[in-house]
Coordinates of C-alpha atoms and ligand atoms in Angstrom, one line a residue:
X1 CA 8.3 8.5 28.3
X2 CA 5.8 7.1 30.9
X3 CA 3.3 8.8 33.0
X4 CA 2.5 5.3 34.5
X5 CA 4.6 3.3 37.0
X6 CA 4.2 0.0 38.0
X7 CA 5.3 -0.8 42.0
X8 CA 7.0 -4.4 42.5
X9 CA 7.1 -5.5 46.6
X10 CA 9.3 -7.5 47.8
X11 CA 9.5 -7.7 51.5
X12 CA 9.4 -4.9 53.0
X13 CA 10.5 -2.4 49.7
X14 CA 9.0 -1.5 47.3
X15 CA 10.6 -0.4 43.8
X16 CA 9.0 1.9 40.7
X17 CA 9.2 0.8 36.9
X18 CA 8.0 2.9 34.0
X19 CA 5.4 1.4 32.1
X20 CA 5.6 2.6 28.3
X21 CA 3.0 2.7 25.9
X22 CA 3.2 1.9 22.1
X23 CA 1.2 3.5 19.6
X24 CA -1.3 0.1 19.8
X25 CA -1.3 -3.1 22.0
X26 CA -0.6 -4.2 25.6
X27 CA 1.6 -1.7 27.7
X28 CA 5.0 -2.6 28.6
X29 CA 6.6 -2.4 31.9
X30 CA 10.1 -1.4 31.5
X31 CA 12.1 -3.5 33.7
X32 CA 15.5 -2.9 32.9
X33 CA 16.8 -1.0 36.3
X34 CA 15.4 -4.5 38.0
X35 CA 18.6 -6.4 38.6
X36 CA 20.3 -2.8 39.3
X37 CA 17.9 -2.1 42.0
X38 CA 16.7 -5.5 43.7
X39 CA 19.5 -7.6 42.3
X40 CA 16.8 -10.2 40.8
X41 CA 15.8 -11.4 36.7
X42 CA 12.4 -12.4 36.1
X43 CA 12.0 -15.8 34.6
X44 CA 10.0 -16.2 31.8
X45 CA 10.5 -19.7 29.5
X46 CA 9.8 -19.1 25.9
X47 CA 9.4 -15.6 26.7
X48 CA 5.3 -15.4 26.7
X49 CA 5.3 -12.1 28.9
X50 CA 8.2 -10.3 27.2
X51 CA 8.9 -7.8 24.9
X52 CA 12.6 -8.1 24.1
X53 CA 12.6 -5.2 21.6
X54 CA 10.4 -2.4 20.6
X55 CA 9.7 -2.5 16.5
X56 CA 7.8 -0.3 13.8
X57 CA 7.6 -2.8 11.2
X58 CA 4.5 -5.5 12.4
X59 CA 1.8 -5.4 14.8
X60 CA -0.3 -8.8 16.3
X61 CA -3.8 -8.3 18.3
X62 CA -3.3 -12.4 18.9
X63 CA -6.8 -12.6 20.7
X64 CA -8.5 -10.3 17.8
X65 CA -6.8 -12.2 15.2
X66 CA -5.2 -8.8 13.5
X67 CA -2.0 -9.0 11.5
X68 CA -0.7 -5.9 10.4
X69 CA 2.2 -4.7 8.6
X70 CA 3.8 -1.2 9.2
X71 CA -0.3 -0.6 10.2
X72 CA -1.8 -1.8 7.2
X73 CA -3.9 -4.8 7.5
X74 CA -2.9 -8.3 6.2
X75 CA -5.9 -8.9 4.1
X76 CA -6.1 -5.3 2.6
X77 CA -2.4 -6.3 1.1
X78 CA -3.0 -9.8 0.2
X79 CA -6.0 -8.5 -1.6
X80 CA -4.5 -4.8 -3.2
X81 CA -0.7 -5.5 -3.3
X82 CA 1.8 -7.6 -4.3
X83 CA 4.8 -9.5 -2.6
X84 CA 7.3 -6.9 -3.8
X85 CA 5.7 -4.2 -3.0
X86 CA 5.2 -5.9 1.0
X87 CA 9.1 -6.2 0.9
X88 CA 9.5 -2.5 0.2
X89 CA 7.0 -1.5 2.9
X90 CA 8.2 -3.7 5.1
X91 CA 12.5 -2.7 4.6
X92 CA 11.4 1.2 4.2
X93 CA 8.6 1.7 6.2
X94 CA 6.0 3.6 3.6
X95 CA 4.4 1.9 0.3
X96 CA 6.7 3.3 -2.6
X97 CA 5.4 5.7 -5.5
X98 CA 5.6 4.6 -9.2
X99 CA 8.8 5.7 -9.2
X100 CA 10.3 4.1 -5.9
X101 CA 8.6 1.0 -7.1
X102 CA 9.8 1.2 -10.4
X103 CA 13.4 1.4 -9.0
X104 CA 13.6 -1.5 -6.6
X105 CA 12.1 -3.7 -9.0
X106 CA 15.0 -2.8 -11.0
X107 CA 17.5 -3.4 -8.1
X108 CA 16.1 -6.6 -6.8
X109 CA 15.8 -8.1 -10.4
X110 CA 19.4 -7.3 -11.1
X111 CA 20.6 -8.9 -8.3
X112 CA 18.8 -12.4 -8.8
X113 CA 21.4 -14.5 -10.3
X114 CA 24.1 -16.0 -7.7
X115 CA 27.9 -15.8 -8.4
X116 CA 28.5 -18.8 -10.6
X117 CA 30.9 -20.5 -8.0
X118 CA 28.2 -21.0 -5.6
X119 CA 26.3 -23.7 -8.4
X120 CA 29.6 -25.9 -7.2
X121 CA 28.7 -25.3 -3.6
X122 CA 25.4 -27.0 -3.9
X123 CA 27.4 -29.9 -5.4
X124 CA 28.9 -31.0 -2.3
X125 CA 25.7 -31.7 -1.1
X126 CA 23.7 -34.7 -1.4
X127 CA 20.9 -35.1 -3.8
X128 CA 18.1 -36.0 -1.1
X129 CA 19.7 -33.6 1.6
X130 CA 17.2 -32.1 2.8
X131 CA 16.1 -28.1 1.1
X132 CA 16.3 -26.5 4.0
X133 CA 19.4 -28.2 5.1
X134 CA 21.0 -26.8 1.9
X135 CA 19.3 -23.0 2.1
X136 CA 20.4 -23.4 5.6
X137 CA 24.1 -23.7 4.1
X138 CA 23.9 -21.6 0.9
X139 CA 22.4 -18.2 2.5
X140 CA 25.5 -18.5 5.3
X141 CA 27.9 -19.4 2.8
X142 CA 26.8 -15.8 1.0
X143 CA 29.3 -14.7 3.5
X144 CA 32.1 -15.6 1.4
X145 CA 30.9 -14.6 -1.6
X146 CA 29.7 -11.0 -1.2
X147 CA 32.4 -9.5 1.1
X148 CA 31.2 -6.2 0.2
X149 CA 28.1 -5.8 1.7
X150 CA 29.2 -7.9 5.3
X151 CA 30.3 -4.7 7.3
X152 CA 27.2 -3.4 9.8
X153 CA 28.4 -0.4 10.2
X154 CA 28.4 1.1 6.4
X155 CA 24.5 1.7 6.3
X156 CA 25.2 1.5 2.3
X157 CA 26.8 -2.5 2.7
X158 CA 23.2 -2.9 4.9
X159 CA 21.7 -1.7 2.1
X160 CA 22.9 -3.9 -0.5
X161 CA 22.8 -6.8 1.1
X162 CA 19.1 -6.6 2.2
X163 CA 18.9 -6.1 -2.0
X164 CA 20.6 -9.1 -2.4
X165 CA 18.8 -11.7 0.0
X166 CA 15.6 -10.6 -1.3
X167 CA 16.5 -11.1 -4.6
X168 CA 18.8 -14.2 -4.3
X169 CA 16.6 -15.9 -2.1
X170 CA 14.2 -17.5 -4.5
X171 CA 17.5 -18.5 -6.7
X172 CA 19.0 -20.4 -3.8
X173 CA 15.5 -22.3 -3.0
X174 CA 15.0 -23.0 -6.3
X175 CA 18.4 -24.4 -6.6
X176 CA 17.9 -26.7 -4.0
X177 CA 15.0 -27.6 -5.6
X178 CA 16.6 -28.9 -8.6
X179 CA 19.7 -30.2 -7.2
X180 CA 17.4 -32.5 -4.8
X181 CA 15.4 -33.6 -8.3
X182 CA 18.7 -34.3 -10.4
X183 CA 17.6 -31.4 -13.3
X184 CA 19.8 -28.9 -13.9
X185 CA 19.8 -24.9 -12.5
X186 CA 17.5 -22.6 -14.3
X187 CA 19.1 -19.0 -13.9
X188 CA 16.4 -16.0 -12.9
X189 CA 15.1 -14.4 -15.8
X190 CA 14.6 -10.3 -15.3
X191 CA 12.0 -9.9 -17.3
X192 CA 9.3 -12.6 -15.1
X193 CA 7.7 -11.2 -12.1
X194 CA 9.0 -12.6 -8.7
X195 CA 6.6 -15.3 -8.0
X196 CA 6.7 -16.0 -11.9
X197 CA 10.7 -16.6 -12.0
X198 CA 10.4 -18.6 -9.2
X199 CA 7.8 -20.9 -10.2
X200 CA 9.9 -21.0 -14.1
X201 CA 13.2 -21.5 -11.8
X202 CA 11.6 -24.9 -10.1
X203 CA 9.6 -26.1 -12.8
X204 CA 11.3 -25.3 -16.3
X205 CA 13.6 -27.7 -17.8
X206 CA 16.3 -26.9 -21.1
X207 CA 14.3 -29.3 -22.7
X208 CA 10.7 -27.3 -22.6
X209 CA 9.8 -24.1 -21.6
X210 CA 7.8 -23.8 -18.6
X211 CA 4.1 -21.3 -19.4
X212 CA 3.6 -19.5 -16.1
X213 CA 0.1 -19.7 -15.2
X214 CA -1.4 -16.5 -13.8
X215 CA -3.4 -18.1 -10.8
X216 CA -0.6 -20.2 -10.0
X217 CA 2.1 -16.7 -10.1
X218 CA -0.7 -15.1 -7.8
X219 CA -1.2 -18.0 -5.6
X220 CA 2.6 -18.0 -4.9
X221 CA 2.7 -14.5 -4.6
X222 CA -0.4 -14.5 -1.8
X223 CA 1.9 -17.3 0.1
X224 CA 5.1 -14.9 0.3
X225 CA 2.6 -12.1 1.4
X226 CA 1.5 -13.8 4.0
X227 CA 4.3 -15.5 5.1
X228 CA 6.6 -12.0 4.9
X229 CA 6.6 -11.1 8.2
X230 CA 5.0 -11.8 11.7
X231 CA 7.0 -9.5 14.9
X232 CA 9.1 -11.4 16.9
X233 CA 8.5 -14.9 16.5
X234 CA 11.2 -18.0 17.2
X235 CA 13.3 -17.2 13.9
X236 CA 13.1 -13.5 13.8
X237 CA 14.3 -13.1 17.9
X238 CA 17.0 -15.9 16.4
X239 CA 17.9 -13.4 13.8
X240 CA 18.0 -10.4 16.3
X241 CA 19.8 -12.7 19.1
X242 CA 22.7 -13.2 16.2
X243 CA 22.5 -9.9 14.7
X244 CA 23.3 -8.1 17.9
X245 CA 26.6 -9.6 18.0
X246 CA 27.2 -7.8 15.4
X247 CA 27.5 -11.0 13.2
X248 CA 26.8 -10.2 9.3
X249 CA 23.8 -10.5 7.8
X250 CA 24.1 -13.6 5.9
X251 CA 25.3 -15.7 9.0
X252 CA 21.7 -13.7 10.7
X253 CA 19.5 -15.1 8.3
X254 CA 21.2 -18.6 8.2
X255 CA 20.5 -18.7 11.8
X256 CA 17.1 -17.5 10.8
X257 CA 16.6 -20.5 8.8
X258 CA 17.8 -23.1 11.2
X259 CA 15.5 -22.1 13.4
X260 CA 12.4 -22.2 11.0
X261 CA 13.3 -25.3 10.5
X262 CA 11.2 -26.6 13.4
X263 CA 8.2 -28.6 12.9
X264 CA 6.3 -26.2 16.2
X265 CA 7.1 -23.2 13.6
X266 CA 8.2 -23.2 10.0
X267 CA 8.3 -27.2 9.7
X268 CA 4.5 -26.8 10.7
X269 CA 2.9 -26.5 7.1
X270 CA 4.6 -29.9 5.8
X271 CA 4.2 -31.4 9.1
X272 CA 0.6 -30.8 8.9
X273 CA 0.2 -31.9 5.3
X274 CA 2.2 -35.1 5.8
X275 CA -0.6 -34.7 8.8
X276 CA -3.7 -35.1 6.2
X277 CA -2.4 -37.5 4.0
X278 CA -2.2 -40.0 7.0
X279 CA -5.6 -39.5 8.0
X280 CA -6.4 -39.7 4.3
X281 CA -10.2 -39.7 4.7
X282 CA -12.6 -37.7 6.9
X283 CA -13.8 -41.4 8.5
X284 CA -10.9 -41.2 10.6
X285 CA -10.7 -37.6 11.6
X286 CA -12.5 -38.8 15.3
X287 CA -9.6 -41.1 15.7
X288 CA -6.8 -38.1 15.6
X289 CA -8.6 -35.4 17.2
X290 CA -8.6 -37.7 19.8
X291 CA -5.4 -38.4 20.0
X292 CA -4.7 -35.3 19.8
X293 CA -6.3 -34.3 23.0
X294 CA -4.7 -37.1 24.8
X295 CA -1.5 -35.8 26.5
X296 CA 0.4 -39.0 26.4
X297 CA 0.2 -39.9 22.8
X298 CA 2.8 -37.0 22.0
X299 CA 0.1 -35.6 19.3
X300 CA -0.6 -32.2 18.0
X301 CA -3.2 -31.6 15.1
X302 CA -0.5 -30.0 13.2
X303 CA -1.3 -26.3 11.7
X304 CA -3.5 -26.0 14.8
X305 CA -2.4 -23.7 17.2
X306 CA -0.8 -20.3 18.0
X307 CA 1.8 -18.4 20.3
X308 CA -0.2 -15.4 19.6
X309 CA -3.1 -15.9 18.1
X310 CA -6.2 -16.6 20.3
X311 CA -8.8 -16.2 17.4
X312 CA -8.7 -17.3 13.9
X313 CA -5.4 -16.6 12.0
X314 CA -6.0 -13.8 9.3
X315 CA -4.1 -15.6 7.2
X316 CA -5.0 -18.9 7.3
X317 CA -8.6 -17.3 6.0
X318 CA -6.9 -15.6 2.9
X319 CA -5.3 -19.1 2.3
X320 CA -8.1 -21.5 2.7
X321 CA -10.0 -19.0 0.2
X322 CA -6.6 -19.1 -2.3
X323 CA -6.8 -23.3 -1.7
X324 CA -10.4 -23.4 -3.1
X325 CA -9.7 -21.0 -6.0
X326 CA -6.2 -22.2 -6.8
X327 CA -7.7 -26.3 -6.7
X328 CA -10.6 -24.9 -9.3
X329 CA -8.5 -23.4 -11.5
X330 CA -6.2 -26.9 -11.6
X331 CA -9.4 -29.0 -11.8
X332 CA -8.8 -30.6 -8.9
X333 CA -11.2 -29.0 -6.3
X334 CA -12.3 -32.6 -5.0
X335 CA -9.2 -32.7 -4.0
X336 CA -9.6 -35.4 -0.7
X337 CA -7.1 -33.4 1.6
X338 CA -8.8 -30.3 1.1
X339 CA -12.2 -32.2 1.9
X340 CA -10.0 -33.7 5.0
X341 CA -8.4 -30.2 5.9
X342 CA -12.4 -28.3 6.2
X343 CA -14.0 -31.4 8.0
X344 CA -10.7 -31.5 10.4
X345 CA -11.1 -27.8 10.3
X346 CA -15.2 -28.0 11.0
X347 CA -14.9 -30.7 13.8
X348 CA -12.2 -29.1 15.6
X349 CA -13.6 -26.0 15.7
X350 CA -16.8 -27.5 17.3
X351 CA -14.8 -29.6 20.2
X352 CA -14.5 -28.0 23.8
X353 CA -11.3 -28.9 23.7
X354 CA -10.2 -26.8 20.8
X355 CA -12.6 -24.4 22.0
X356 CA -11.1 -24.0 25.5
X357 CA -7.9 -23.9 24.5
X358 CA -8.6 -21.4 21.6
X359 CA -6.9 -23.4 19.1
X360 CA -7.6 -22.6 15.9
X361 CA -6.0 -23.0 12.5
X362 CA -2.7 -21.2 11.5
X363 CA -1.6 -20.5 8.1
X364 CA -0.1 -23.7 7.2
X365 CA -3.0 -25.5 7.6
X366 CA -3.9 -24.5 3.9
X367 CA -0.6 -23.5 2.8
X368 CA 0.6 -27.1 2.3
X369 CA -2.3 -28.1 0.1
X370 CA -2.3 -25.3 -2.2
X371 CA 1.7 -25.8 -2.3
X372 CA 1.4 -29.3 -3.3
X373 CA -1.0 -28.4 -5.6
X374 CA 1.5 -26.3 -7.6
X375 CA 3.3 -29.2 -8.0
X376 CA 6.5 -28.5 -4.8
X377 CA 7.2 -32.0 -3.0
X378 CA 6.4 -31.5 1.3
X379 CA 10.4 -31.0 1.8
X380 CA 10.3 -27.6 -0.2
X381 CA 7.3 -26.0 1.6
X382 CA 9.9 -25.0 4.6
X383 CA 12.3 -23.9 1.9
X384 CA 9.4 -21.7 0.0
X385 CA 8.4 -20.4 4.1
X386 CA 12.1 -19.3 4.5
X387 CA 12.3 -17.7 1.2
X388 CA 8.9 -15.2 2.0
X389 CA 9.9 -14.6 5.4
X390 CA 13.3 -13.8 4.5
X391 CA 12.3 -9.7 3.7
X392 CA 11.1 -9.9 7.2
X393 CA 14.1 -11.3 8.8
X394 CA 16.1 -8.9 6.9
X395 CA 13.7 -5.7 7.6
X396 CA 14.0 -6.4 11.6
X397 CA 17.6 -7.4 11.5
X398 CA 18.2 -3.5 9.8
X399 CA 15.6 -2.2 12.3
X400 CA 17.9 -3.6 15.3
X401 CA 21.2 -2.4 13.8
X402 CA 19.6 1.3 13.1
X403 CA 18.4 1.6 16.6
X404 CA 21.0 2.9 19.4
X405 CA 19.3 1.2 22.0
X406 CA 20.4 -2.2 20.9
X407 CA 22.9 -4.2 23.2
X408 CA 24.3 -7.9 22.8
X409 CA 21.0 -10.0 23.8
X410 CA 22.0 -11.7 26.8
X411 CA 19.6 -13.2 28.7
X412 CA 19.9 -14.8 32.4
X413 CA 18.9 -17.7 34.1
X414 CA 17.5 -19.2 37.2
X415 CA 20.3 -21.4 38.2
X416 CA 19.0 -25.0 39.5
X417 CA 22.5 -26.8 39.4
X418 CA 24.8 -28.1 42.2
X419 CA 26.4 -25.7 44.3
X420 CA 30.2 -25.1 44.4
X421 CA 31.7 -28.4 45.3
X422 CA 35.5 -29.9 45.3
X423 CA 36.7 -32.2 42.6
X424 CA 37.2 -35.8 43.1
X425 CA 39.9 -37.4 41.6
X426 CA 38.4 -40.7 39.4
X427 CA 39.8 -43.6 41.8
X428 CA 37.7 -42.4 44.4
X429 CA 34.0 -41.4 42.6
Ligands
LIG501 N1 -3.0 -29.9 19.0 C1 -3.5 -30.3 20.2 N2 -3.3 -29.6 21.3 C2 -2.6 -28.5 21.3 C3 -2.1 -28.0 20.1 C4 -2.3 -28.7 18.9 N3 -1.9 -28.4 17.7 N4 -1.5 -26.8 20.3 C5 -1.6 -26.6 21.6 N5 -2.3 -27.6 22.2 C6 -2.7 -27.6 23.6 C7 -1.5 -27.9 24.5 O1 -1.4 -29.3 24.7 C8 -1.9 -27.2 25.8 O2 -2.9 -27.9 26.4 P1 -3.0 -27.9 28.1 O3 -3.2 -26.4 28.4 O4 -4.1 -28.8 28.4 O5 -1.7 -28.4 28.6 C9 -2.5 -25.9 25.2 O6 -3.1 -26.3 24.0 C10 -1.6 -24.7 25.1 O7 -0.5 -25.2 24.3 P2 1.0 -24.7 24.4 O8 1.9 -25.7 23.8 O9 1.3 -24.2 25.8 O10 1.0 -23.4 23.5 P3 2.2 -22.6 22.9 O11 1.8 -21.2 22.7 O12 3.5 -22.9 23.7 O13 2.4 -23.4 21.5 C11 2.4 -23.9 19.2 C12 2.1 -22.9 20.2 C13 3.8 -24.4 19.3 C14 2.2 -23.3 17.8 C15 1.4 -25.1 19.4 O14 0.1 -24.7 19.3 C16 1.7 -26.3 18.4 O15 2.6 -27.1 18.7 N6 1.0 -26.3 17.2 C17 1.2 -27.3 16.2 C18 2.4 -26.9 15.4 C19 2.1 -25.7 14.4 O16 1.1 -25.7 13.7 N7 3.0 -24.8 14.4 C20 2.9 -23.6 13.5 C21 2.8 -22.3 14.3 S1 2.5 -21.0 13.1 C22 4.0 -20.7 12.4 O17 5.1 -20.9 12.9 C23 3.9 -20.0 11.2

């Protein structure tokens, strides 16, 4: 409860809100007696000033540049843990012991392969459909396949289908994967770690076996970390908004995915490496930085940016370190975008622009290059985004259902229509 009230006037009254604290961050005022008591919304576009649910799982300081999940920071994880154990912390709440671990290993490895009807599915599509046009389709087509884990209400169905997107996920993506390259589906093997199976899912053939390279697995494994989670951006609040009709969780994350989609969110990190490639050399980097600051040319220095973050994304400094070691390892540190990506990186960073605006880069500024690196064409990078932040979709979608509090999301609007008027019949408009 509050001790704090805020006081709103309007006119000649004036009305009391409780403002609520949580355990770290801005305060809140709690503002939902408003229309009850002065019969007026608040209007806030792209809701920058409001907090549309409370949430234990991840916690932004945007103008510190602190990422934390359930209160441990982002670089201590990408550094001491892996992916899987992230997705435990972030569906439970607590890292596991041994044993827990142990355990949902075991569950999410067993549920990896997808029900053999579903390979005919991805036939309808076509082969250069787009990935995420096809995960988009798959992961709400689960639906149909897995009755038995679609009813909210049976905490144990929740359950089991949180188990099953996590583990299906990187089955479906890689599936597109092949499907769009004309190879044939490689099914999950239990024995491989998660980033391991997926890298042998995209990139082994019948023909040859595919030798998982450790810095590679780890690489891939940083990118899901990072990517896992990150509060209540566009395609999580899309996940809550369809969650809270109750919809099932396969249809949630499907939405999820649509919305990721975007090139201002998900679509960022091959937007911004399609980005590099056209500037191709650091001669031109004057020529789009400019353009990027004039408003009528319609450019943004892709991967540049934030909602939240005001300072440097914690992430993107974990990945530009991954991009240098990863680029080593294959050889290939001369690698001209990443040359492009650090000079872009260096002269933005010194321009009043950038500096005004606090724009700095996100995490798919580096994302892209160590992706393509691996060896995924720009189309899967949104794919391989939706597959990490899948866990996260699927721990806030479980969060919402849990909590009492949660109501059909319904938000209002200022009307700026016409007002009532009579219809016209067409022989006299
Ligand atoms: N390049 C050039 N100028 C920019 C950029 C950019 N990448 N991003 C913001 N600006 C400018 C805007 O023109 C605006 O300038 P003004 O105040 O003079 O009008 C100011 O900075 C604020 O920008 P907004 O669009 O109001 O900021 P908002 O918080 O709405 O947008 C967003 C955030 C969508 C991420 C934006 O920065 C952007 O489009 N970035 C490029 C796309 C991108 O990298 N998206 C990935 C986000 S991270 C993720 O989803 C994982």
């Amino acid at each position: 409860m509050s001790d704090t009230v805020a006081k709103l006037t309007i006119g000649d009254k004036t009305y009391e809100f409780p403002v609520l604290s949580g355990t770290v961050g801005p305060q809140v005022i709690d503002i939902r007696s408003l229309y009850a008591q002065t019969g007026m919304f608040t209007y806030d576009p792209g809701f920058t000033s409001t907090a549309a649910t409370d949430s234990s799982i991840t916690y932004i300081d945007g103008d510190k540049g602190e990422l934390m999940y359930r209160g441990y920071p982002i670089a201590q994880l990408a550094e001491k843990s892996n992916y899987l154990e992230v997705c435990y912390l972030l569906l439970y709440g607590e890292l596991p012991d041994t044993a827990q671990m142990a355990d949902f290993t075991e569950r999410v490895t067993r549920h990896t392969m997808l029900h053999e009807q579903m390979h005919l599915f991805y036939r309808g599509f076509r082969r250069d459909a787009h990935p995420m046009a096809i995960v988009c389709g798959v992961v709400g087509a689960m639906a149909a396949f897995y009755h038995d884990s679609t009813d909210i209400n049976d905490p144990m169905q929740r359950e089991i289908a949180s188990i099953r997107m996590v583990a299906k996920i990187p089955t479906i993506v890689a599936m597109a994967y092949k499907y769009s390259v004309g190879q044939p589906f490689v099914y999950p093997r239990n024995d491989l770690d998660y980033a391991s199976n997926f890298l042998r899912m995209c990139f082994s053939v019948p023909a040859e076996e595919y030798v998982v390279n450790p810095v590679v697995a780890r690489a891939m494994d940083l990118i899901f970390t990072l990517h896992a989670d990150h509060e209540q951006n566009a395609s999580t609040s899309t996940v809550r908004l369809a969650g809270s009709s109750d919809a099932n969780p396969f249809a949630c994350i499907a939405a999820g995915v649509a919305c990721l989609w975007g090139p201002a969110h998900g679509g960022a990190n091959e937007a911004a490496l399609n980005m590099l490639k056209q500037i191709g050399t650091p001669d031109r980097i004057p020529e789009f930085v400019a353009k990027a600051k004039d408003k009528n040319s319609g450019f943004r220095l892709m991967g540049f940016g934030h909602r939240v973050y005001k300072n440097y994304d914690p992430r993107a400094t974990v990945m530009q370190q991954t991009a240098k070691e990863v680029l080593g390892m294959l050889g290939v540190e001369n690698n001209p975008l990443l040359q492009v990506a650090q000079e872009l990186e260096h002269i933005a960073l010194t321009d009043p622009y950038f500096i005004d605006r606090k724009l700095y880069p996100n995490v798919d500024f580096y994302s892209g290059i160590i992706l393509e690196a691996i060896g995924f064409p720009t189309s899967m990078f949104t794919a391989i985004f939706a597959l990490s932040r899948t866990v996260g979709w699927i721990s806030q979608w479980k969060e919402m259902i849990a909590d009492p509090q949660t109501k059909i999301g319904r938000p209002r609007q200022l009307y700026q229509g016409s007002v009532e008027r009579a219809y016209v019949g067409i022989d006299k408009r």
